[in-house]
Amino acid sequence: AKDPVRVLVTGAAGQIGYALVPMIARGVMLGPDQPVILHMLDIPPAAEALNGVKMELVDAAFPLLKGVVATTDAVEACTGVNVAVMVGGFPRKEGMERKDVMSKNVSIYKSQASALEAHAAPNCKVLVVANPANTNALILKEFAPSIPAKNITCLTRLDHNRALGQISERLNIQVSDVKNVIIWGNHSSTQYPDVSHATIKTPSGQKPVRELVSDDDWLKGEFIKTVQQRGAAIIKARKLSSALSAASAACDHIRDWVLGTPEGTWVSMGVYSDGSYNVPAGLIYSFPVTCRAGEWTIVQGLSVDEFSRKKMDATAEELTEEKALAYSCLS
Ligand code: NAI
């Protein structure tokens, strides 16, 4: 039998945490034959709720779940973890300045970076979900210098999956027949959902989305806007932000990273930019990636037209500004 993998979920008493931990315990994230030990972290005001989640995990009698650590101590939570899913953070509340929210999250991610750096298992893979996800991941990277930059990522898979969903709804086809959309940039409303290279499986082979969706105005307008604004639409409908889809996307992200992407398919991940596609190096930016043997690689050589270039640059600019704001909170 395989040794259990230790998976940290921060903010585990929150909405996404509540949807995510049972998925992990069922093998959705790491596979149906991989035992797991869950490490759940939250803050003292949520300690009782966190303990309730632990009770429910016991009650669910998951065969793959070999242990549960539920704690408000970051060091205890981070010790020995192989995968860290960072969902905990400080949400923007009414009347708060952007800088104040950033400042709170910078200090959370700075201290959790240190706990991970000192106590996580070697080669721990980190996924930041909490917003501002790209910049929180960048701060985590800066303050955990011994964790390789390639091990620190942020979640844009939800946006990627939303783009797949919109195409499948539009064409009235199975979502599993759509692939290779791209989310470029920030997990924010400046993200660029790009279908330039996306394809659809048809009885006569793979066909470009751009050929099957003949309405270019929809692809360049409403489609992009719908994906960018989907988070807000969910909040409006549910009075709560996306949780099950975010949890599912986090599982997809880690599963593909660890177990690999299917041949001929790429996914979107927020990763440390090496300057590919003229995206400034040193930002955590969402790129198309393929994964093999536990490592992601940015898909190279895709053509970028003028329309795409502008949108890719605009979201990079926002990330550069966010980075400056985050650094100003440090001093
Ligand atoms: P939530 O407010 O229900 O849960 C957040 C949890 O984090 C709470 O239990 C809170 O006590 C905890 N927390 C706060 N500070 C913490 C700290 N320092 N250490 C550990 N835990 C801490 O929020 P929800 O809906 O679960 O969302 C979590 C985050 O994910 C938010 O920042 C949200 O904006 C973000 N998000 C990101 C998405 C993405 O695609 N990247 C999609 C949806 C949400």
CSV table of C-alpha atoms and ligand atoms in Angstrom, one decimal:
chain,number,residue,atom,x,y,z
A,1,ALA,CA,0.0,0.0,0.0
A,2,LYS,CA,1.1,3.6,-0.7
A,3,ASP,CA,2.3,5.8,2.2
A,4,PRO,CA,-0.2,8.5,3.0
A,5,VAL,CA,0.3,12.0,1.5
A,6,ARG,CA,-0.2,14.9,4.0
A,7,VAL,CA,-2.4,17.6,2.6
A,8,LEU,CA,-2.7,21.0,4.3
A,9,VAL,CA,-5.8,23.1,3.8
A,10,THR,CA,-5.7,26.5,5.4
A,11,GLY,CA,-9.0,28.3,6.0
A,12,ALA,CA,-10.5,24.9,6.4
A,13,ALA,CA,-13.4,26.0,8.4
A,14,GLY,CA,-14.5,28.3,5.6
A,15,GLN,CA,-16.9,27.7,2.7
A,16,ILE,CA,-14.3,26.4,0.2
A,17,GLY,CA,-12.7,24.3,2.9
A,18,TYR,CA,-16.0,22.6,3.7
A,19,ALA,CA,-16.4,21.6,0.1
A,20,LEU,CA,-12.7,20.7,-0.4
A,21,VAL,CA,-11.8,18.5,2.5
A,22,PRO,CA,-14.3,15.7,1.6
A,23,MET,CA,-13.1,15.8,-2.0
A,24,ILE,CA,-9.5,15.3,-0.9
A,25,ALA,CA,-10.6,12.5,1.6
A,26,ARG,CA,-12.4,10.7,-1.3
A,27,GLY,CA,-9.4,10.7,-3.5
A,28,VAL,CA,-10.6,13.3,-6.0
A,29,MET,CA,-7.3,15.3,-5.6
A,30,LEU,CA,-4.7,12.6,-5.5
A,31,GLY,CA,-6.4,9.5,-6.9
A,32,PRO,CA,-8.6,6.7,-5.6
A,33,ASP,CA,-5.7,4.6,-4.4
A,34,GLN,CA,-3.8,7.3,-2.5
A,35,PRO,CA,-4.3,7.5,1.2
A,36,VAL,CA,-4.2,11.0,2.7
A,37,ILE,CA,-3.7,12.7,6.1
A,38,LEU,CA,-5.6,16.0,6.2
A,39,HIS,CA,-4.0,19.0,8.0
A,40,MET,CA,-6.6,21.7,8.6
A,41,LEU,CA,-5.6,25.2,9.8
A,42,ASP,CA,-7.9,28.1,10.7
A,43,ILE,CA,-7.7,31.0,13.2
A,44,PRO,CA,-8.9,30.9,16.8
A,45,PRO,CA,-12.4,32.5,16.2
A,46,ALA,CA,-13.1,29.5,13.8
A,47,ALA,CA,-11.5,26.8,16.1
A,48,GLU,CA,-14.9,25.4,17.2
A,49,ALA,CA,-16.3,25.3,13.6
A,50,LEU,CA,-13.0,23.7,12.5
A,51,ASN,CA,-13.4,21.0,15.2
A,52,GLY,CA,-17.0,20.4,13.8
A,53,VAL,CA,-15.5,19.8,10.3
A,54,LYS,CA,-13.1,17.3,11.9
A,55,MET,CA,-16.0,15.5,13.6
A,56,GLU,CA,-17.8,15.3,10.2
A,57,LEU,CA,-14.7,13.8,8.6
A,58,VAL,CA,-14.6,11.1,11.2
A,59,ASP,CA,-18.4,10.5,10.7
A,60,ALA,CA,-17.9,10.2,7.0
A,61,ALA,CA,-15.6,7.1,7.5
A,62,PHE,CA,-13.6,7.8,4.4
A,63,PRO,CA,-11.5,4.7,3.7
A,64,LEU,CA,-8.6,6.7,2.3
A,65,LEU,CA,-8.4,9.1,5.2
A,66,LYS,CA,-5.7,8.0,7.6
A,67,GLY,CA,-5.6,10.9,9.9
A,68,VAL,CA,-6.8,14.5,10.6
A,69,VAL,CA,-4.9,17.3,12.2
A,70,ALA,CA,-7.1,20.3,13.0
A,71,THR,CA,-5.3,23.2,14.6
A,72,THR,CA,-4.9,27.0,14.9
A,73,ASP,CA,-1.2,26.6,15.1
A,74,ALA,CA,0.5,27.2,11.7
A,75,VAL,CA,3.7,25.3,12.6
A,76,GLU,CA,1.7,22.2,13.7
A,77,ALA,CA,-0.4,22.6,10.5
A,78,CYS,CA,2.5,22.8,8.2
A,79,THR,CA,4.7,20.1,9.7
A,80,GLY,CA,5.5,17.4,7.2
A,81,VAL,CA,3.0,18.4,4.5
A,82,ASN,CA,3.5,17.3,0.9
A,83,VAL,CA,0.8,19.5,-0.6
A,84,ALA,CA,-0.4,22.8,0.8
A,85,VAL,CA,-3.7,24.4,-0.4
A,86,MET,CA,-3.9,27.9,0.9
A,87,VAL,CA,-7.5,28.9,1.1
A,88,GLY,CA,-7.3,31.0,4.3
A,89,GLY,CA,-7.1,34.8,3.9
A,90,PHE,CA,-8.6,38.1,4.9
A,91,PRO,CA,-11.6,39.0,2.7
A,92,ARG,CA,-12.4,42.5,1.5
A,93,LYS,CA,-15.1,44.0,3.7
A,94,GLU,CA,-17.3,46.9,2.8
A,95,GLY,CA,-15.6,50.3,3.1
A,96,MET,CA,-12.1,48.7,3.2
A,97,GLU,CA,-9.3,50.2,1.0
A,98,ARG,CA,-7.5,47.8,-1.4
A,99,LYS,CA,-4.3,48.6,0.4
A,100,ASP,CA,-5.7,47.5,3.8
A,101,VAL,CA,-6.9,44.2,2.4
A,102,MET,CA,-3.5,43.7,0.7
A,103,SER,CA,-1.7,44.6,3.9
A,104,LYS,CA,-3.6,41.9,5.9
A,105,ASN,CA,-3.0,39.2,3.4
A,106,VAL,CA,0.7,40.1,2.9
A,107,SER,CA,1.2,39.6,6.6
A,108,ILE,CA,-0.7,36.3,6.6
A,109,TYR,CA,1.2,35.0,3.6
A,110,LYS,CA,4.5,36.2,4.9
A,111,SER,CA,4.1,34.3,8.2
A,112,GLN,CA,2.6,31.2,6.6
A,113,ALA,CA,5.5,31.1,4.1
A,114,SER,CA,8.0,30.9,7.0
A,115,ALA,CA,6.0,28.1,8.6
A,116,LEU,CA,6.0,26.1,5.4
A,117,GLU,CA,9.6,26.8,4.6
A,118,ALA,CA,10.7,25.6,8.0
A,119,HIS,CA,8.3,22.6,8.5
A,120,ALA,CA,6.8,21.3,5.2
A,121,ALA,CA,8.1,18.1,3.6
A,122,PRO,CA,10.9,18.7,1.1
A,123,ASN,CA,9.5,19.4,-2.4
A,124,CYS,CA,6.1,20.4,-1.0
A,125,LYS,CA,3.7,21.7,-3.7
A,126,VAL,CA,1.8,24.8,-2.9
A,127,LEU,CA,-1.4,26.1,-4.4
A,128,VAL,CA,-2.7,29.5,-3.3
A,129,VAL,CA,-6.5,29.9,-3.6
A,130,ALA,CA,-7.1,32.9,-1.4
A,131,ASN,CA,-7.4,36.3,-3.0
A,132,PRO,CA,-5.5,38.2,-4.3
A,133,ALA,CA,-4.3,34.7,-5.3
A,134,ASN,CA,-1.4,35.6,-7.6
A,135,THR,CA,0.1,38.2,-5.3
A,136,ASN,CA,-0.4,36.1,-2.2
A,137,ALA,CA,1.5,33.4,-4.0
A,138,LEU,CA,4.2,35.8,-4.9
A,139,ILE,CA,4.6,36.9,-1.3
A,140,LEU,CA,4.7,33.3,-0.2
A,141,LYS,CA,7.4,32.6,-2.7
A,142,GLU,CA,9.5,35.6,-1.5
A,143,PHE,CA,9.3,34.6,2.1
A,144,ALA,CA,10.0,30.9,1.6
A,145,PRO,CA,13.2,31.2,-0.5
A,146,SER,CA,14.2,27.6,0.1
A,147,ILE,CA,11.0,26.3,-1.5
A,148,PRO,CA,11.7,26.2,-5.3
A,149,ALA,CA,9.7,28.8,-7.2
A,150,LYS,CA,8.3,26.1,-9.4
A,151,ASN,CA,6.6,24.6,-6.4
A,152,ILE,CA,4.5,27.7,-5.7
A,153,THR,CA,1.4,28.3,-7.8
A,154,CYS,CA,-2.0,29.9,-7.7
A,155,LEU,CA,-5.5,28.8,-8.8
A,156,THR,CA,-6.8,30.0,-12.2
A,157,ARG,CA,-8.2,26.6,-13.0
A,158,LEU,CA,-11.6,27.7,-11.9
A,159,ASP,CA,-11.5,30.4,-14.6
A,160,HIS,CA,-10.2,27.8,-17.1
A,161,ASN,CA,-13.1,25.5,-16.2
A,162,ARG,CA,-15.6,28.3,-16.5
A,163,ALA,CA,-14.3,29.0,-20.0
A,164,LEU,CA,-14.7,25.4,-21.0
A,165,GLY,CA,-18.2,25.5,-19.5
A,166,GLN,CA,-19.3,28.6,-21.4
A,167,ILE,CA,-18.1,27.1,-24.8
A,168,SER,CA,-19.9,23.8,-24.1
A,169,GLU,CA,-23.1,25.7,-23.2
A,170,ARG,CA,-22.9,27.8,-26.3
A,171,LEU,CA,-22.4,24.9,-28.7
A,172,ASN,CA,-24.6,22.5,-26.7
A,173,ILE,CA,-21.8,19.9,-26.5
A,174,GLN,CA,-20.2,17.9,-23.7
A,175,VAL,CA,-17.7,20.0,-21.7
A,176,SER,CA,-15.3,17.0,-21.9
A,177,ASP,CA,-15.1,17.6,-25.7
A,178,VAL,CA,-13.7,21.1,-25.3
A,179,LYS,CA,-10.0,21.6,-24.5
A,180,ASN,CA,-7.0,24.0,-24.6
A,181,VAL,CA,-8.7,27.2,-23.6
A,182,ILE,CA,-6.2,29.5,-21.8
A,183,ILE,CA,-6.5,31.9,-18.9
A,184,TRP,CA,-3.7,34.5,-19.1
A,185,GLY,CA,-2.7,36.6,-16.2
A,186,ASN,CA,-4.4,37.6,-12.9
A,187,HIS,CA,-7.2,35.7,-11.2
A,188,SER,CA,-9.3,39.0,-11.3
A,189,SER,CA,-11.6,40.7,-13.7
A,190,THR,CA,-8.5,41.6,-15.9
A,191,GLN,CA,-7.8,37.9,-16.7
A,192,TYR,CA,-7.8,37.1,-20.4
A,193,PRO,CA,-9.8,33.9,-21.3
A,194,ASP,CA,-8.4,33.0,-24.7
A,195,VAL,CA,-9.9,30.5,-27.1
A,196,SER,CA,-7.5,31.2,-30.0
A,197,HIS,CA,-6.0,27.7,-29.7
A,198,ALA,CA,-9.0,25.9,-28.1
A,199,THR,CA,-10.4,22.8,-29.9
A,200,ILE,CA,-13.5,20.7,-29.9
A,201,LYS,CA,-13.7,16.9,-30.4
A,202,THR,CA,-16.1,16.2,-33.3
A,203,PRO,CA,-16.9,13.0,-35.1
A,204,SER,CA,-14.5,14.2,-37.9
A,205,GLY,CA,-11.6,15.0,-35.5
A,206,GLN,CA,-10.5,18.1,-33.5
A,207,LYS,CA,-11.9,21.4,-34.8
A,208,PRO,CA,-10.9,24.9,-33.7
A,209,VAL,CA,-13.5,26.6,-31.4
A,210,ARG,CA,-13.1,29.7,-33.6
A,211,GLU,CA,-14.4,27.7,-36.5
A,212,LEU,CA,-17.4,26.2,-34.7
A,213,VAL,CA,-18.4,29.4,-32.9
A,214,SER,CA,-18.7,31.5,-36.0
A,215,ASP,CA,-19.8,34.6,-33.9
A,216,ASP,CA,-16.4,36.3,-33.4
A,217,ASP,CA,-18.1,39.2,-31.6
A,218,TRP,CA,-19.4,36.8,-28.9
A,219,LEU,CA,-16.0,35.2,-28.5
A,220,LYS,CA,-14.3,38.6,-28.2
A,221,GLY,CA,-17.0,40.2,-26.1
A,222,GLU,CA,-19.6,38.5,-24.1
A,223,PHE,CA,-17.7,35.2,-23.7
A,224,ILE,CA,-14.7,37.0,-22.2
A,225,LYS,CA,-16.8,39.2,-20.0
A,226,THR,CA,-18.9,36.3,-18.7
A,227,VAL,CA,-15.8,34.3,-17.6
A,228,GLN,CA,-14.2,37.4,-16.1
A,229,GLN,CA,-17.4,38.3,-14.2
A,230,ARG,CA,-18.6,34.8,-13.3
A,231,GLY,CA,-17.4,35.1,-9.7
A,232,ALA,CA,-19.6,38.2,-9.2
A,233,ALA,CA,-22.6,36.4,-10.9
A,234,ILE,CA,-22.3,33.5,-8.4
A,235,ILE,CA,-22.2,35.9,-5.4
A,236,LYS,CA,-25.3,37.7,-6.8
A,237,ALA,CA,-27.2,34.4,-7.1
A,238,ARG,CA,-26.0,32.6,-4.0
A,239,LYS,CA,-25.2,35.5,-1.7
A,240,LEU,CA,-22.0,33.6,-1.2
A,241,SER,CA,-19.0,33.2,-3.4
A,242,SER,CA,-18.1,30.2,-5.5
A,243,ALA,CA,-17.2,27.3,-3.2
A,244,LEU,CA,-17.9,23.9,-4.8
A,245,SER,CA,-16.5,24.9,-8.2
A,246,ALA,CA,-13.5,26.5,-6.5
A,247,ALA,CA,-12.9,23.3,-4.4
A,248,SER,CA,-13.3,21.1,-7.5
A,249,ALA,CA,-10.9,23.3,-9.5
A,250,ALA,CA,-8.3,23.1,-6.7
A,251,CYS,CA,-8.5,19.3,-6.9
A,252,ASP,CA,-8.1,19.5,-10.7
A,253,HIS,CA,-5.1,21.7,-10.4
A,254,ILE,CA,-3.2,19.5,-7.9
A,255,ARG,CA,-4.3,16.2,-9.6
A,256,ASP,CA,-3.0,17.3,-13.0
A,257,TRP,CA,0.2,18.8,-11.5
A,258,VAL,CA,1.0,15.5,-9.6
A,259,LEU,CA,-0.4,12.9,-12.0
A,260,GLY,CA,0.1,14.8,-15.3
A,261,THR,CA,-2.0,16.3,-18.0
A,262,PRO,CA,-3.5,14.1,-20.7
A,263,GLU,CA,-1.5,13.9,-24.0
A,264,GLY,CA,-2.3,16.9,-26.2
A,265,THR,CA,-4.1,18.8,-23.5
A,266,TRP,CA,-3.0,21.8,-21.5
A,267,VAL,CA,-4.5,23.5,-18.5
A,268,SER,CA,-4.1,27.0,-16.9
A,269,MET,CA,-2.0,27.5,-13.8
A,270,GLY,CA,-0.7,30.7,-12.1
A,271,VAL,CA,3.1,30.1,-12.0
A,272,TYR,CA,6.2,32.2,-11.6
A,273,SER,CA,6.9,33.9,-14.9
A,274,ASP,CA,10.2,33.3,-16.6
A,275,GLY,CA,9.4,35.9,-19.2
A,276,SER,CA,7.7,33.5,-21.6
A,277,TYR,CA,5.3,35.3,-24.1
A,278,ASN,CA,7.0,38.6,-23.0
A,279,VAL,CA,5.2,38.5,-19.7
A,280,PRO,CA,7.4,40.3,-17.2
A,281,ALA,CA,9.6,37.8,-15.3
A,282,GLY,CA,9.0,37.7,-11.5
A,283,LEU,CA,5.2,37.8,-11.5
A,284,ILE,CA,2.9,34.9,-10.7
A,285,TYR,CA,0.9,34.9,-13.9
A,286,SER,CA,-1.5,32.3,-15.4
A,287,PHE,CA,-0.1,30.5,-18.4
A,288,PRO,CA,-1.0,27.4,-20.4
A,289,VAL,CA,1.0,24.5,-18.9
A,290,THR,CA,1.4,20.8,-19.4
A,291,CYS,CA,2.5,18.6,-16.5
A,292,ARG,CA,4.6,15.4,-16.3
A,293,ALA,CA,6.2,13.6,-13.5
A,294,GLY,CA,5.1,16.3,-11.0
A,295,GLU,CA,6.4,19.3,-12.9
A,296,TRP,CA,4.7,21.9,-15.0
A,297,THR,CA,6.1,23.4,-18.2
A,298,ILE,CA,4.7,26.5,-19.9
A,299,VAL,CA,3.4,25.6,-23.4
A,300,GLN,CA,5.7,27.4,-25.8
A,301,GLY,CA,5.3,28.7,-29.4
A,302,LEU,CA,1.6,29.6,-29.4
A,303,SER,CA,0.8,32.5,-31.8
A,304,VAL,CA,-0.4,35.7,-30.1
A,305,ASP,CA,-2.4,38.2,-32.2
A,306,GLU,CA,-2.7,41.8,-31.5
A,307,PHE,CA,-6.1,41.5,-29.7
A,308,SER,CA,-4.6,38.9,-27.3
A,309,ARG,CA,-1.4,40.8,-26.8
A,310,LYS,CA,-3.2,43.8,-25.5
A,311,LYS,CA,-5.2,41.8,-23.1
A,312,MET,CA,-2.2,39.8,-21.9
A,313,ASP,CA,-0.3,43.1,-21.3
A,314,ALA,CA,-3.2,44.7,-19.4
A,315,THR,CA,-3.5,41.9,-16.9
A,316,ALA,CA,0.3,41.8,-16.5
A,317,GLU,CA,0.2,45.5,-15.8
A,318,GLU,CA,-2.4,45.0,-13.0
A,319,LEU,CA,-0.2,42.3,-11.5
A,320,THR,CA,2.8,44.6,-11.6
A,321,GLU,CA,0.8,47.2,-9.7
A,322,GLU,CA,-0.4,44.6,-7.2
A,323,LYS,CA,3.2,43.5,-6.6
A,324,ALA,CA,4.2,47.1,-5.9
A,325,LEU,CA,1.3,47.6,-3.6
A,326,ALA,CA,2.2,44.3,-1.7
A,327,TYR,CA,5.8,45.5,-1.4
A,328,SER,CA,4.7,48.8,-0.1
A,329,CYS,CA,2.8,47.0,2.7
A,330,LEU,CA,6.0,45.3,3.7
A,331,SER,CA,8.0,48.4,4.5
B,1,NAI,P1,-14.5,32.0,3.9
B,1,NAI,O1,-14.4,33.3,4.5
B,1,NAI,O2,-15.7,31.1,3.9
B,1,NAI,O3,-13.3,31.1,4.5
B,1,NAI,C1,-12.0,31.6,4.7
B,1,NAI,C2,-11.5,30.9,6.0
B,1,NAI,O4,-10.1,31.4,6.2
B,1,NAI,C3,-12.2,31.3,7.2
B,1,NAI,O5,-12.6,30.1,8.0
B,1,NAI,C4,-11.2,32.1,8.0
B,1,NAI,O6,-11.4,32.0,9.4
B,1,NAI,C5,-9.9,31.5,7.5
B,1,NAI,N1,-8.7,32.4,7.8
B,1,NAI,C6,-8.6,33.7,7.8
B,1,NAI,N2,-7.4,34.1,8.1
B,1,NAI,C7,-6.7,32.9,8.2
B,1,NAI,C8,-5.3,32.6,8.5
B,1,NAI,N3,-4.5,33.6,8.8
B,1,NAI,N4,-4.9,31.4,8.6
B,1,NAI,C9,-5.8,30.4,8.4
B,1,NAI,N5,-7.1,30.6,8.1
B,1,NAI,C10,-7.5,31.8,8.0
B,1,NAI,O7,-14.0,32.2,2.4
B,1,NAI,P2,-14.1,31.2,1.1
B,1,NAI,O8,-15.4,31.4,0.4
B,1,NAI,O9,-13.8,29.8,1.6
B,1,NAI,O10,-12.9,31.7,0.2
B,1,NAI,C11,-11.6,31.6,0.6
B,1,NAI,C12,-10.7,32.4,-0.3
B,1,NAI,O11,-10.7,31.9,-1.6
B,1,NAI,C13,-11.1,33.9,-0.4
B,1,NAI,O12,-10.0,34.7,-0.4
B,1,NAI,C14,-11.7,33.9,-1.8
B,1,NAI,O13,-11.7,35.2,-2.3
B,1,NAI,C15,-10.8,33.0,-2.5
B,1,NAI,N6,-11.4,32.4,-3.8
B,1,NAI,C16,-10.5,32.2,-4.8
B,1,NAI,C17,-10.9,31.6,-6.0
B,1,NAI,C18,-9.9,31.3,-7.1
B,1,NAI,O14,-10.3,30.9,-8.1
B,1,NAI,N7,-8.6,31.6,-6.9
B,1,NAI,C19,-12.3,31.2,-6.2
B,1,NAI,C20,-13.2,31.5,-5.0
B,1,NAI,C21,-12.7,32.1,-3.9
